PDB file of C-alpha atoms in Angstrom:
ATOM      1  CA  MET A   1      99.353  91.753  95.296  1.00 42.00           C
ATOM      2  CA  ARG A   2     101.874  91.649  92.501  1.00 42.00           C
ATOM      3  CA  LYS A   3     105.258  90.967  94.124  1.00 53.00           C
ATOM      4  CA  CYS A   4     104.298  89.194  97.290  1.00 50.00           C
ATOM      5  CA  SER A   5     101.507  87.072  98.557  1.00 52.00           C
ATOM      6  CA  GLY A   6     100.021  87.344 101.973  1.00 51.00           C
ATOM      7  CA  VAL A   7      97.960  85.662 104.582  1.00 48.00           C
ATOM      8  CA  ARG A   8      95.447  88.141 105.954  1.00 50.00           C
ATOM      9  CA  TRP A   9      93.930  87.994 109.394  1.00 48.00           C
ATOM     10  CA  ASP A  10      91.520  90.471 110.943  1.00 56.00           C
ATOM     11  CA  SER A  11      94.195  92.924 112.027  1.00 54.00           C
ATOM     12  CA  GLY A  12      97.184  92.174 109.821  1.00 56.00           C
ATOM     13  CA  LEU A  13      98.975  90.611 106.914  1.00 56.00           C
ATOM     14  CA  ALA A  14     101.909  88.186 106.850  1.00 60.00           C
ATOM     15  CA  LEU A  15     104.048  88.585 103.724  1.00 60.00           C
ATOM     16  CA  SER A  16     105.717  85.902 101.697  1.00 58.00           C
ATOM     17  CA  GLY A  17     107.953  86.691  98.752  1.00 60.00           C
ATOM     18  CA  ALA A  18     106.806  85.551  95.321  1.00 54.00           C
ATOM     19  CA  GLY A  19     109.370  83.615  93.331  1.00 57.00           C
ATOM     20  CA  ARG A  20     111.353  82.977  96.503  1.00 55.00           C
ATOM     21  CA  THR A  21     111.125  80.182  99.029  1.00 62.00           C
ATOM     22  CA  GLY A  22     107.594  81.087 100.089  1.00 68.00           C
ATOM     23  CA  LYS A  23     108.797  81.801 103.614  1.00 76.00           C
ATOM     24  CA  VAL A  24     107.376  84.659 105.640  1.00 80.00           C
ATOM     25  CA  ILE A  25     109.488  87.762 104.979  1.00 83.00           C
ATOM     26  CA  GLY A  26     107.576  90.314 107.031  1.00 85.00           C
ATOM     27  CA  GLU A  27     104.324  91.423 108.528  1.00 87.00           C
ATOM     28  CA  ILE A  28     102.110  94.447 108.914  1.00 89.00           C
ATOM     29  CA  ASP A  29      99.351  94.827 111.458  1.00 89.00           C
ATOM     30  CA  ALA A  30      97.196  97.416 113.182  1.00 91.00           C
ATOM     31  CA  TYR A  31      94.459  97.457 115.753  1.00 86.00           C
ATOM     32  CA  PRO A  32      91.558  99.921 115.876  1.00 89.00           C
ATOM     33  CA  GLU A  33      91.615 102.759 118.383  1.00 89.00           C
ATOM     34  CA  HIS A  34      88.820 105.022 119.559  1.00 83.00           C
ATOM     35  CA  ALA A  35      88.666 108.340 117.755  1.00 74.00           C
ATOM     36  CA  GLU A  36      88.505 110.072 121.138  1.00 76.00           C
ATOM     37  CA  PRO A  37      91.499 108.965 123.249  1.00 72.00           C
ATOM     38  CA  HIS A  38      89.815 109.941 126.541  1.00 75.00           C
ATOM     39  CA  ASP A  39      86.628 107.993 125.784  1.00 72.00           C
ATOM     40  CA  GLN A  40      86.017 106.087 129.027  1.00 70.00           C
ATOM     41  CA  GLU A  41      82.725 104.558 127.904  1.00 76.00           C
ATOM     42  CA  GLY A  42      83.885 103.348 124.484  1.00 73.00           C
ATOM     43  CA  ASP A  43      81.212 105.369 122.681  1.00 80.00           C
ATOM     44  CA  SER A  44      83.446 106.919 120.028  1.00 83.00           C
ATOM     45  CA  PRO A  45      84.027 104.962 116.812  1.00 87.00           C
ATOM     46  CA  LEU A  46      86.991 102.623 116.390  1.00 90.00           C
ATOM     47  CA  ASP A  47      88.151 104.416 113.236  1.00 94.00           C
ATOM     48  CA  THR A  48      91.818 105.184 113.870  1.00 95.00           C
ATOM     49  CA  PHE A  49      94.635 102.728 113.149  1.00 95.00           C
ATOM     50  CA  SER A  50      98.384 102.796 113.767  1.00 94.00           C
ATOM     51  CA  PRO A  51     100.125 100.157 111.664  1.00 94.00           C
ATOM     52  CA  CYS A  52     103.394  98.496 112.503  1.00 91.00           C
ATOM     53  CA  TRP A  53     105.445  96.961 109.715  1.00 91.00           C
ATOM     54  CA  MET A  54     108.487  94.753 109.781  1.00 89.00           C
ATOM     55  CA  LEU A  55     110.371  93.349 106.815  1.00 88.00           C
ATOM     56  CA  ASN A  56     113.395  91.069 106.760  1.00 87.00           C
ATOM     57  CA  LYS A  57     116.398  93.231 105.768  1.00 90.00           C
ATOM     58  CA  THR A  58     117.237  90.801 102.962  1.00 87.00           C
ATOM     59  CA  TYR A  59     114.143  92.069 101.121  1.00 86.00           C
ATOM     60  CA  HIS A  60     114.573  95.826 101.674  1.00 88.00           C
ATOM     61  CA  GLY A  61     114.480  97.970  98.553  1.00 90.00           C
ATOM     62  CA  GLU A  62     112.473  95.493  96.463  1.00 88.00           C
ATOM     63  CA  GLY A  63     109.059  97.151  96.846  1.00 89.00           C
ATOM     64  CA  TYR A  64     107.542  94.571  99.180  1.00 88.00           C
ATOM     65  CA  ALA A  65     106.940  97.013 102.060  1.00 90.00           C
ATOM     66  CA  TYR A  66     105.205  99.572  99.846  1.00 93.00           C
ATOM     67  CA  GLU A  67     103.088  96.963  98.095  1.00 90.00           C
ATOM     68  CA  ALA A  68     101.991  95.352 101.351  1.00 89.00           C
ATOM     69  CA  ALA A  69     101.389  98.644 103.179  1.00 93.00           C
ATOM     70  CA  HIS A  70      99.418 100.056 100.234  1.00 94.00           C
ATOM     71  CA  ALA A  71      97.188  96.962 100.095  1.00 91.00           C
ATOM     72  CA  PHE A  72      96.785  96.996 103.874  1.00 92.00           C
ATOM     73  CA  PHE A  73      95.884 100.708 103.988  1.00 95.00           C
ATOM     74  CA  ASP A  74      93.333 100.099 101.245  1.00 95.00           C
ATOM     75  CA  TYR A  75      91.886  97.240 103.297  1.00 92.00           C
ATOM     76  CA  LEU A  76      91.720  99.397 106.453  1.00 94.00           C
ATOM     77  CA  PHE A  77      90.013 102.295 104.657  1.00 96.00           C
ATOM     78  CA  ARG A  78      87.604 100.225 102.542  1.00 95.00           C
ATOM     79  CA  GLU A  79      86.766  97.266 104.754  1.00 92.00           C
ATOM     80  CA  LYS A  80      87.557  98.213 108.357  1.00 93.00           C
ATOM     81  CA  GLY A  81      86.096 101.730 108.313  1.00 94.00           C
ATOM     82  CA  ALA A  82      89.343 103.573 109.012  1.00 96.00           C
ATOM     83  CA  ARG A  83      89.002 107.340 109.063  1.00 96.00           C
ATOM     84  CA  ARG A  84      92.639 108.005 109.965  1.00 97.00           C
ATOM     85  CA  ILE A  85      95.845 105.970 109.816  1.00 97.00           C
ATOM     86  CA  TYR A  86      98.943 107.212 111.622  1.00 97.00           C
ATOM     87  CA  ALA A  87     102.432 105.811 112.017  1.00 96.00           C
ATOM     88  CA  TYR A  88     105.452 106.481 114.189  1.00 95.00           C
ATOM     89  CA  THR A  89     109.026 106.120 112.968  1.00 94.00           C
ATOM     90  CA  GLU A  90     112.340 106.943 114.575  1.00 93.00           C
ATOM     91  CA  ASP A  91     114.177 109.983 113.224  1.00 95.00           C
ATOM     92  CA  TYR A  92     117.029 107.781 111.948  1.00 94.00           C
ATOM     93  CA  ASN A  93     114.753 105.312 110.107  1.00 94.00           C
ATOM     94  CA  ILE A  94     114.863 106.979 106.696  1.00 95.00           C
ATOM     95  CA  SER A  95     113.388 103.916 104.923  1.00 94.00           C
ATOM     96  CA  SER A  96     110.200 104.023 107.004  1.00 95.00           C
ATOM     97  CA  GLN A  97     109.949 107.791 106.562  1.00 97.00           C
ATOM     98  CA  ARG A  98     110.174 107.365 102.777  1.00 97.00           C
ATOM     99  CA  LEU A  99     107.597 104.582 102.901  1.00 96.00           C
ATOM    100  CA  CYS A 100     105.167 106.824 104.801  1.00 97.00           C
ATOM    101  CA  GLU A 101     105.666 109.616 102.282  1.00 98.00           C
ATOM    102  CA  LYS A 102     105.293 107.260  99.304  1.00 97.00           C
ATOM    103  CA  LEU A 103     101.989 106.098 100.808  1.00 97.00           C
ATOM    104  CA  GLY A 104     100.800 109.723 100.786  1.00 98.00           C
ATOM    105  CA  MET A 105     101.132 110.274 104.521  1.00 98.00           C
ATOM    106  CA  ARG A 106     102.114 113.705 105.765  1.00 98.00           C
ATOM    107  CA  ARG A 107     104.667 114.322 108.511  1.00 98.00           C
ATOM    108  CA  GLU A 108     102.736 115.776 111.441  1.00 97.00           C
ATOM    109  CA  GLY A 109     105.457 116.287 113.988  1.00 97.00           C
ATOM    110  CA  LEU A 110     108.614 115.249 115.783  1.00 97.00           C
ATOM    111  CA  PHE A 111     108.440 113.963 119.346  1.00 96.00           C
ATOM    112  CA  MET A 112     111.756 114.442 121.114  1.00 97.00           C
ATOM    113  CA  GLU A 113     112.873 111.554 123.351  1.00 94.00           C
ATOM    114  CA  PHE A 114     109.405 110.095 122.837  1.00 91.00           C
ATOM    115  CA  VAL A 115     109.667 106.422 123.668  1.00 81.00           C
ATOM    116  CA  SER A 116     112.220 103.758 124.436  1.00 79.00           C
ATOM    117  CA  PHE A 117     112.177 100.272 122.963  1.00 80.00           C
ATOM    118  CA  VAL A 118     115.838  99.599 123.754  1.00 86.00           C
ATOM    119  CA  ASN A 119     118.232 100.117 126.630  1.00 92.00           C
ATOM    120  CA  ASN A 120     121.662 101.687 126.824  1.00 92.00           C
ATOM    121  CA  PRO A 121     124.563  99.392 127.797  1.00 95.00           C
ATOM    122  CA  ASP A 122     124.099 100.441 131.439  1.00 96.00           C
ATOM    123  CA  GLY A 123     120.474  99.262 131.375  1.00 94.00           C
ATOM    124  CA  THR A 124     118.842 102.701 131.335  1.00 93.00           C
ATOM    125  CA  PRO A 125     116.208 103.399 128.678  1.00 92.00           C
ATOM    126  CA  ARG A 126     117.409 104.967 125.429  1.00 91.00           C
ATOM    127  CA  TYR A 127     114.713 107.401 124.378  1.00 93.00           C
ATOM    128  CA  GLU A 128     114.390 108.041 120.679  1.00 93.00           C
ATOM    129  CA  ASN A 129     113.195 110.994 118.638  1.00 95.00           C
ATOM    130  CA  THR A 130     110.105 109.897 116.735  1.00 95.00           C
ATOM    131  CA  TYR A 131     108.223 111.327 113.755  1.00 97.00           C
ATOM    132  CA  GLN A 132     104.477 110.930 113.385  1.00 97.00           C
ATOM    133  CA  TYR A 133     102.932 110.557 109.925  1.00 98.00           C
ATOM    134  CA  ALA A 134      99.225 110.324 109.070  1.00 98.00           C
ATOM    135  CA  ILE A 135      96.701 110.100 106.270  1.00 98.00           C
ATOM    136  CA  LEU A 136      92.918 110.504 106.290  1.00 98.00           C
ATOM    137  CA  LYS A 137      90.462 108.394 104.319  1.00 98.00           C
ATOM    138  CA  LYS A 138      89.449 111.430 102.255  1.00 97.00           C
ATOM    139  CA  GLU A 139      93.136 111.849 101.256  1.00 97.00           C
ATOM    140  CA  TRP A 140      93.539 108.219 100.156  1.00 96.00           C
ATOM    141  CA  HIS A 141      93.390 107.715  96.394  1.00 84.00           C
TER     142      HIS A 141
END
């Protein structure tokens, strides 16, 4: 990688900024899923991945997320046998949407009130509208 270095483990990559303090500034990881979601026996290939990326806000806009995600996607397609990579992002997270599009992913749909990772002040779940993006191995450059 050009701008950042990373420590790779089987399912992810920890990012550290080059020319900075060398501290961890983010991470990206993904775990394989069966191609057939209703596969009870586990016979279908583990060829689908859904990455999750996080980057310290101090480093937003410097290209680290794209560089790391691009390298990680390449690793998943070339070394882990990924056939399909998909990602979810909230409808208000424009930065992640742009990252997905820059990586060549297509927007596949919008799930209304899809999932809740946070609660409202009264303790009830706050469901968020979520876009799904995806790219196939044959679409990867």
